[in-house]
């Protein structure tokens, strides 16, 4: 028997963790738990980076990406989905019901139709109003906002979830609407195994959130797991990913990256380029939100 644990990016994920936790604590699977947590964010119109309520692309159309993973040979993903909300569940059905890893665009939507997933509009009135303002040049693309717990929310805050169940099985999920006002057709790190999410049961798992182009440049979540495979602690693995991004990209103060690394024994760490990234945790001690460590640039804590 293992101690069940859930870790998820950003404070909004605490609501999904709270929903999924009773099932996980009661002996349910880690895959069910990560899908339940992601589903909650996808349905929440106040989360402007995932599912319904997510910001649209430059043309005003919302497109969603998601990925689930249990192992290198057990993963599924969808990207550029425009007619269906529950993209994490759809990614799971790609993993469980096809010989493929990823379906894109209309093919992914058609697969959802065939499975009987209901289609629904993805653009909320609030996101549409902000897009209209952006198009009129009245707001900057991604205005960040600081919350009372010190979280600095930037609107490309993918939900990434990792869980270990009572049987010691680890699963992960990622779901996002991508960068606000992105070029139509742009897909980021979140649906791609090894970039936004990676799980290898021999070692552990990792999720990354933030500016997808930077994460993809270093295969962020794969790199974290590979560091742990070679003996790094989760903290050292997170630091290596952040330092690699720093060396290659010299990110600006408004380019945030958050990483969570979870070893198969339950040890974990999380870090970010700048202050403001927090992790939602669910375990035997309850559900809470904790700040990350390390922070590569603590002095750049204000990106507002
Ligand atoms: N990390 C989400 C994206 O860049 O699309």
Short mmCIF file of C-alpha atoms and ligand atoms in Angstrom, two decimals:
data_model
loop_
_atom_site.label_atom_id
_atom_site.label_comp_id
_atom_site.label_asym_id
_atom_site.label_seq_id
_atom_site.Cartn_x
_atom_site.Cartn_y
_atom_site.Cartn_z
CA UNK A 1 0.00 0.00 0.00
CA UNK A 2 1.25 3.49 -0.89
CA UNK A 3 0.21 6.83 0.58
CA UNK A 4 -1.98 8.56 -2.03
CA UNK A 5 -0.88 12.03 -3.13
CA UNK A 6 -2.00 14.65 -5.65
CA UNK A 7 0.03 17.64 -6.85
CA UNK A 8 -1.27 20.21 -9.30
CA UNK A 9 -0.11 23.49 -10.80
CA UNK A 10 -1.60 26.76 -9.50
CA UNK A 11 -4.17 27.47 -6.82
CA UNK A 12 -7.23 27.03 -9.03
CA UNK A 13 -6.32 23.32 -9.21
CA UNK A 14 -7.12 22.93 -5.51
CA UNK A 15 -10.81 22.75 -6.45
CA UNK A 16 -10.13 19.82 -8.78
CA UNK A 17 -7.93 18.14 -6.17
CA UNK A 18 -10.72 18.51 -3.60
CA UNK A 19 -13.14 16.85 -5.99
CA UNK A 20 -10.78 14.01 -6.89
CA UNK A 21 -9.28 13.36 -3.46
CA UNK A 22 -12.07 11.28 -1.84
CA UNK A 23 -11.91 8.81 -4.72
CA UNK A 24 -8.11 8.60 -4.62
CA UNK A 25 -8.00 8.29 -0.82
CA UNK A 26 -10.70 5.62 -1.01
CA UNK A 27 -8.60 3.38 -3.25
CA UNK A 28 -9.48 4.81 -6.69
CA UNK A 29 -6.96 4.98 -9.51
CA UNK A 30 -4.52 7.82 -10.02
CA UNK A 31 -5.70 8.06 -13.65
CA UNK A 32 -9.29 8.65 -12.55
CA UNK A 33 -8.04 11.26 -10.05
CA UNK A 34 -5.97 13.32 -12.50
CA UNK A 35 -8.79 13.24 -15.08
CA UNK A 36 -11.34 14.35 -12.46
CA UNK A 37 -9.12 17.25 -11.37
CA UNK A 38 -8.53 18.40 -14.95
CA UNK A 39 -12.25 18.07 -15.76
CA UNK A 40 -13.08 20.42 -12.90
CA UNK A 41 -10.77 23.12 -14.31
CA UNK A 42 -12.11 22.57 -17.83
CA UNK A 43 -15.64 23.27 -16.59
CA UNK A 44 -14.73 26.28 -14.46
CA UNK A 45 -15.46 29.51 -16.41
CA UNK A 46 -13.26 31.52 -14.02
CA UNK A 47 -10.12 29.65 -15.13
CA UNK A 48 -9.03 31.58 -18.20
CA UNK A 49 -6.29 29.19 -19.31
CA UNK A 50 -8.15 25.86 -19.44
CA UNK A 51 -11.39 24.65 -21.03
CA UNK A 52 -14.53 26.83 -21.06
CA UNK A 53 -13.51 30.37 -20.16
CA UNK A 54 -10.06 29.96 -21.72
CA UNK A 55 -8.82 32.82 -23.88
CA UNK A 56 -9.31 32.36 -27.63
CA UNK A 57 -6.74 32.64 -30.40
CA UNK A 58 -6.18 35.78 -32.44
CA UNK A 59 -9.26 34.99 -34.55
CA UNK A 60 -11.49 34.65 -31.49
CA UNK A 61 -11.69 30.83 -31.53
CA UNK A 62 -10.88 28.72 -28.45
CA UNK A 63 -8.80 25.60 -29.10
CA UNK A 64 -7.93 23.10 -26.39
CA UNK A 65 -4.99 20.73 -25.85
CA UNK A 66 -4.60 17.89 -23.34
CA UNK A 67 -2.52 14.86 -22.50
CA UNK A 68 -2.65 11.93 -20.05
CA UNK A 69 0.23 9.63 -19.20
CA UNK A 70 0.94 6.50 -17.14
CA UNK A 71 4.14 5.36 -18.82
CA UNK A 72 6.13 5.88 -22.04
CA UNK A 73 4.01 3.19 -23.69
CA UNK A 74 0.75 4.40 -22.08
CA UNK A 75 -0.08 7.97 -23.06
CA UNK A 76 -2.68 9.78 -25.12
CA UNK A 77 -3.20 13.34 -26.29
CA UNK A 78 -5.38 15.68 -28.30
CA UNK A 79 -4.66 19.16 -29.59
CA UNK A 80 -6.46 22.00 -31.38
CA UNK A 81 -9.87 20.68 -30.29
CA UNK A 82 -12.51 23.33 -31.01
CA UNK A 83 -15.88 21.72 -30.33
CA UNK A 84 -15.46 19.60 -27.17
CA UNK A 85 -14.76 20.64 -23.62
CA UNK A 86 -13.51 17.49 -21.91
CA UNK A 87 -10.22 17.15 -23.70
CA UNK A 88 -8.47 15.28 -20.87
CA UNK A 89 -11.11 12.54 -21.01
CA UNK A 90 -10.73 12.56 -24.79
CA UNK A 91 -6.95 12.16 -24.49
CA UNK A 92 -7.59 9.21 -22.17
CA UNK A 93 -9.84 7.62 -24.79
CA UNK A 94 -7.05 8.05 -27.38
CA UNK A 95 -4.72 6.20 -24.99
CA UNK A 96 -7.21 3.48 -24.12
CA UNK A 97 -9.00 3.00 -27.42
CA UNK A 98 -6.59 3.62 -30.29
CA UNK A 99 -3.09 2.62 -31.38
CA UNK A 100 -2.10 6.27 -31.57
CA UNK A 101 -0.72 8.84 -29.14
CA UNK A 102 -2.17 12.10 -30.48
CA UNK A 103 -5.16 13.25 -32.51
CA UNK A 104 -5.31 16.85 -33.76
CA UNK A 105 -7.92 19.34 -34.87
CA UNK A 106 -11.07 18.19 -36.62
CA UNK A 107 -9.92 14.55 -36.43
CA UNK A 108 -9.89 14.79 -32.64
CA UNK A 109 -13.31 16.49 -32.60
CA UNK A 110 -14.70 13.82 -34.95
CA UNK A 111 -13.31 11.09 -32.65
CA UNK A 112 -15.12 12.75 -29.73
CA UNK A 113 -18.34 12.83 -31.79
CA UNK A 114 -18.02 9.11 -32.52
CA UNK A 115 -17.51 8.39 -28.80
CA UNK A 116 -20.66 10.34 -27.95
CA UNK A 117 -18.93 13.26 -26.22
CA UNK A 118 -21.36 16.18 -26.31
CA UNK A 119 -20.06 19.21 -28.16
CA UNK A 120 -20.41 22.64 -26.56
CA UNK A 121 -19.30 26.24 -27.14
CA UNK A 122 -15.91 26.94 -25.56
CA UNK A 123 -15.83 30.75 -25.70
CA UNK A 124 -17.25 32.41 -22.58
CA UNK A 125 -18.76 35.89 -22.73
CA UNK A 126 -15.97 37.20 -20.49
CA UNK A 127 -13.18 35.74 -22.65
CA UNK A 128 -14.86 37.08 -25.77
CA UNK A 129 -15.12 40.57 -24.25
CA UNK A 130 -11.40 40.53 -23.32
CA UNK A 131 -10.51 39.29 -26.81
CA UNK A 132 -12.51 42.19 -28.30
CA UNK A 133 -10.58 44.61 -26.09
CA UNK A 134 -7.27 43.00 -27.07
CA UNK A 135 -8.20 43.21 -30.75
CA UNK A 136 -9.03 46.88 -30.33
CA UNK A 137 -5.59 47.41 -28.76
CA UNK A 138 -7.05 48.29 -25.37
CA UNK A 139 -5.31 45.58 -23.27
CA UNK A 140 -1.93 43.85 -23.46
CA UNK A 141 -1.97 40.17 -24.44
CA UNK A 142 -1.45 38.63 -21.04
CA UNK A 143 -1.99 41.04 -18.14
CA UNK A 144 -0.79 39.21 -14.99
CA UNK A 145 -2.55 39.58 -11.63
CA UNK A 146 -1.35 38.94 -8.07
CA UNK A 147 -3.59 37.14 -5.58
CA UNK A 148 -3.72 37.42 -1.79
CA UNK A 149 -1.60 34.23 -1.39
CA UNK A 150 1.23 35.73 -3.46
CA UNK A 151 0.37 33.83 -6.60
CA UNK A 152 1.05 35.76 -9.79
CA UNK A 153 -1.44 34.51 -12.30
CA UNK A 154 -0.43 34.69 -15.94
CA UNK A 155 -3.10 33.51 -18.37
CA UNK A 156 -1.24 30.57 -19.85
CA UNK A 157 -1.43 28.66 -16.61
CA UNK A 158 -1.94 25.10 -17.79
CA UNK A 159 -3.32 22.69 -15.26
CA UNK A 160 -0.77 19.90 -14.80
CA UNK A 161 -1.66 17.17 -12.29
CA UNK A 162 0.34 14.25 -10.93
CA UNK A 163 -1.09 11.60 -8.59
CA UNK A 164 0.02 8.42 -6.86
CA UNK A 165 -2.72 6.00 -5.81
CA UNK A 166 -2.89 3.44 -2.99
CA UNK A 167 -1.36 0.83 -5.31
CA UNK A 168 1.63 3.07 -5.93
CA UNK A 169 0.62 3.76 -9.55
CA UNK A 170 1.46 7.25 -10.81
CA UNK A 171 -0.56 9.09 -13.47
CA UNK A 172 -0.46 12.59 -14.91
CA UNK A 173 -2.70 14.92 -16.91
CA UNK A 174 -2.32 18.33 -18.55
CA UNK A 175 -5.06 20.53 -20.02
CA UNK A 176 -4.91 24.02 -21.52
CA UNK A 177 -6.40 26.55 -23.91
CA UNK A 178 -2.83 27.67 -24.68
CA UNK A 179 -1.44 31.17 -24.96
CA UNK A 180 -4.06 33.94 -25.04
CA UNK A 181 -4.63 35.33 -28.54
CA UNK A 182 -2.13 32.87 -30.02
CA UNK A 183 -1.73 32.61 -33.77
CA UNK A 184 -4.42 30.28 -35.10
CA UNK A 185 -2.95 26.77 -35.28
CA UNK A 186 -0.35 27.30 -32.56
CA UNK A 187 0.01 24.31 -30.18
CA UNK A 188 2.24 24.46 -27.09
CA UNK A 189 3.86 21.99 -24.74
CA UNK A 190 0.83 20.73 -22.83
CA UNK A 191 -0.41 17.92 -25.09
CA UNK A 192 3.04 16.61 -25.98
CA UNK A 193 4.47 13.81 -23.82
CA UNK A 194 7.86 14.88 -22.51
CA UNK A 195 7.10 18.59 -22.72
CA UNK A 196 4.11 19.56 -20.54
CA UNK A 197 3.90 16.13 -18.89
CA UNK A 198 6.02 13.01 -18.53
CA UNK A 199 5.57 9.89 -16.41
CA UNK A 200 7.84 6.88 -16.21
CA UNK A 201 6.85 4.43 -13.48
CA UNK A 202 10.49 3.35 -13.09
CA UNK A 203 11.43 6.88 -11.97
CA UNK A 204 8.55 9.33 -11.42
CA UNK A 205 6.81 12.14 -13.24
CA UNK A 206 6.89 15.85 -13.94
CA UNK A 207 4.62 18.60 -15.22
CA UNK A 208 5.51 22.02 -16.56
CA UNK A 209 3.35 25.12 -16.91
CA UNK A 210 3.88 28.52 -18.42
CA UNK A 211 5.25 29.64 -21.75
CA UNK A 212 5.12 26.50 -23.88
CA UNK A 213 7.77 27.56 -26.37
CA UNK A 214 10.39 27.65 -23.60
CA UNK A 215 9.30 24.31 -22.12
CA UNK A 216 9.35 22.65 -25.54
CA UNK A 217 12.85 23.92 -26.21
CA UNK A 218 14.26 21.80 -23.38
CA UNK A 219 11.68 18.96 -23.26
CA UNK A 220 11.01 20.25 -19.74
CA UNK A 221 9.11 17.42 -18.09
CA UNK A 222 11.20 14.70 -19.77
CA UNK A 223 14.35 16.48 -18.65
CA UNK A 224 13.13 16.54 -15.04
CA UNK A 225 12.40 12.81 -15.07
CA UNK A 226 15.71 12.01 -16.75
CA UNK A 227 17.56 14.02 -14.09
CA UNK A 228 15.83 11.93 -11.39
CA UNK A 229 16.67 8.72 -13.30
CA UNK A 230 20.34 9.70 -13.07
CA UNK A 231 20.15 10.27 -9.33
CA UNK A 232 18.99 13.87 -8.90
CA UNK A 233 16.53 14.69 -6.16
CA UNK A 234 13.24 16.26 -7.32
CA UNK A 235 14.59 19.65 -6.17
CA UNK A 236 17.78 19.23 -8.21
CA UNK A 237 15.74 18.08 -11.21
CA UNK A 238 13.45 21.12 -11.08
CA UNK A 239 16.46 23.42 -10.74
CA UNK A 240 18.16 21.81 -13.76
CA UNK A 241 15.08 22.40 -15.96
CA UNK A 242 14.84 26.04 -14.91
CA UNK A 243 18.56 26.63 -15.36
CA UNK A 244 18.51 25.00 -18.79
CA UNK A 245 15.67 27.31 -19.85
CA UNK A 246 17.52 30.29 -18.41
CA UNK A 247 20.73 29.43 -20.28
CA UNK A 248 19.07 28.96 -23.65
CA UNK A 249 16.27 31.55 -23.61
CA UNK A 250 17.23 34.31 -21.15
CA UNK A 251 13.50 34.65 -20.34
CA UNK A 252 12.00 38.06 -19.77
CA UNK A 253 10.33 38.88 -16.45
CA UNK A 254 6.91 38.18 -17.91
CA UNK A 255 7.86 34.71 -19.17
CA UNK A 256 7.03 32.44 -16.27
CA UNK A 257 7.71 28.71 -16.06
CA UNK A 258 6.64 26.43 -13.21
CA UNK A 259 7.78 22.82 -12.83
CA UNK A 260 6.73 20.03 -10.45
CA UNK A 261 8.83 16.86 -10.15
CA UNK A 262 7.53 13.80 -8.28
CA UNK A 263 9.69 10.75 -7.59
CA UNK A 264 8.04 7.33 -7.54
CA UNK A 265 8.57 7.15 -3.75
CA UNK A 266 6.41 10.28 -3.25
CA UNK A 267 9.24 12.79 -2.72
CA UNK A 268 8.57 15.95 -4.70
CA UNK A 269 9.60 19.53 -5.36
CA UNK A 270 8.41 22.47 -7.43
CA UNK A 271 10.09 25.59 -8.73
CA UNK A 272 9.69 28.53 -11.05
CA UNK A 273 11.66 31.17 -12.89
CA UNK A 274 10.01 33.97 -10.90
CA UNK A 275 8.07 34.22 -7.65
CA UNK A 276 4.34 33.68 -7.90
CA UNK A 277 4.02 30.00 -8.80
CA UNK A 278 2.11 27.85 -6.30
CA UNK A 279 1.22 24.16 -6.09
CA UNK A 280 -2.03 22.59 -4.91
CA UNK A 281 -1.38 19.53 -2.74
CA UNK A 282 -3.78 16.82 -1.58
CA UNK A 283 -2.58 14.11 0.80
CA UNK A 284 -3.40 12.57 4.18
CA UNK A 285 -2.89 16.00 5.80
CA UNK A 286 -5.59 17.67 3.69
CA UNK A 287 -5.79 19.93 0.67
CA UNK A 288 -3.69 23.09 0.60
CA UNK A 289 -1.75 25.46 -1.61
CA UNK A 290 1.98 25.91 -1.09
CA UNK A 291 4.57 28.25 -2.66
CA UNK A 292 7.24 26.66 -4.82
CA UNK A 293 10.97 26.40 -4.22
CA UNK A 294 13.39 27.09 -5.78
CA UNK A 295 12.76 30.39 -7.50
CA UNK A 296 15.49 31.14 -10.01
CA UNK A 297 14.97 34.90 -9.93
CA UNK A 298 13.48 35.81 -6.54
CA UNK A 299 14.59 39.39 -7.07
CA UNK A 300 12.36 39.62 -10.12
CA UNK A 301 9.36 38.80 -8.01
CA UNK A 302 7.22 41.54 -9.48
CA UNK A 303 6.21 41.11 -13.06
CA UNK A 304 3.15 43.29 -12.74
N1 LIG B 1 1.80 25.86 -21.35
C1 LIG B 1 0.69 26.11 -22.17
C2 LIG B 1 1.02 26.60 -23.52
O1 LIG B 1 2.04 27.25 -23.72
O2 LIG B 1 0.24 26.36 -24.42
#
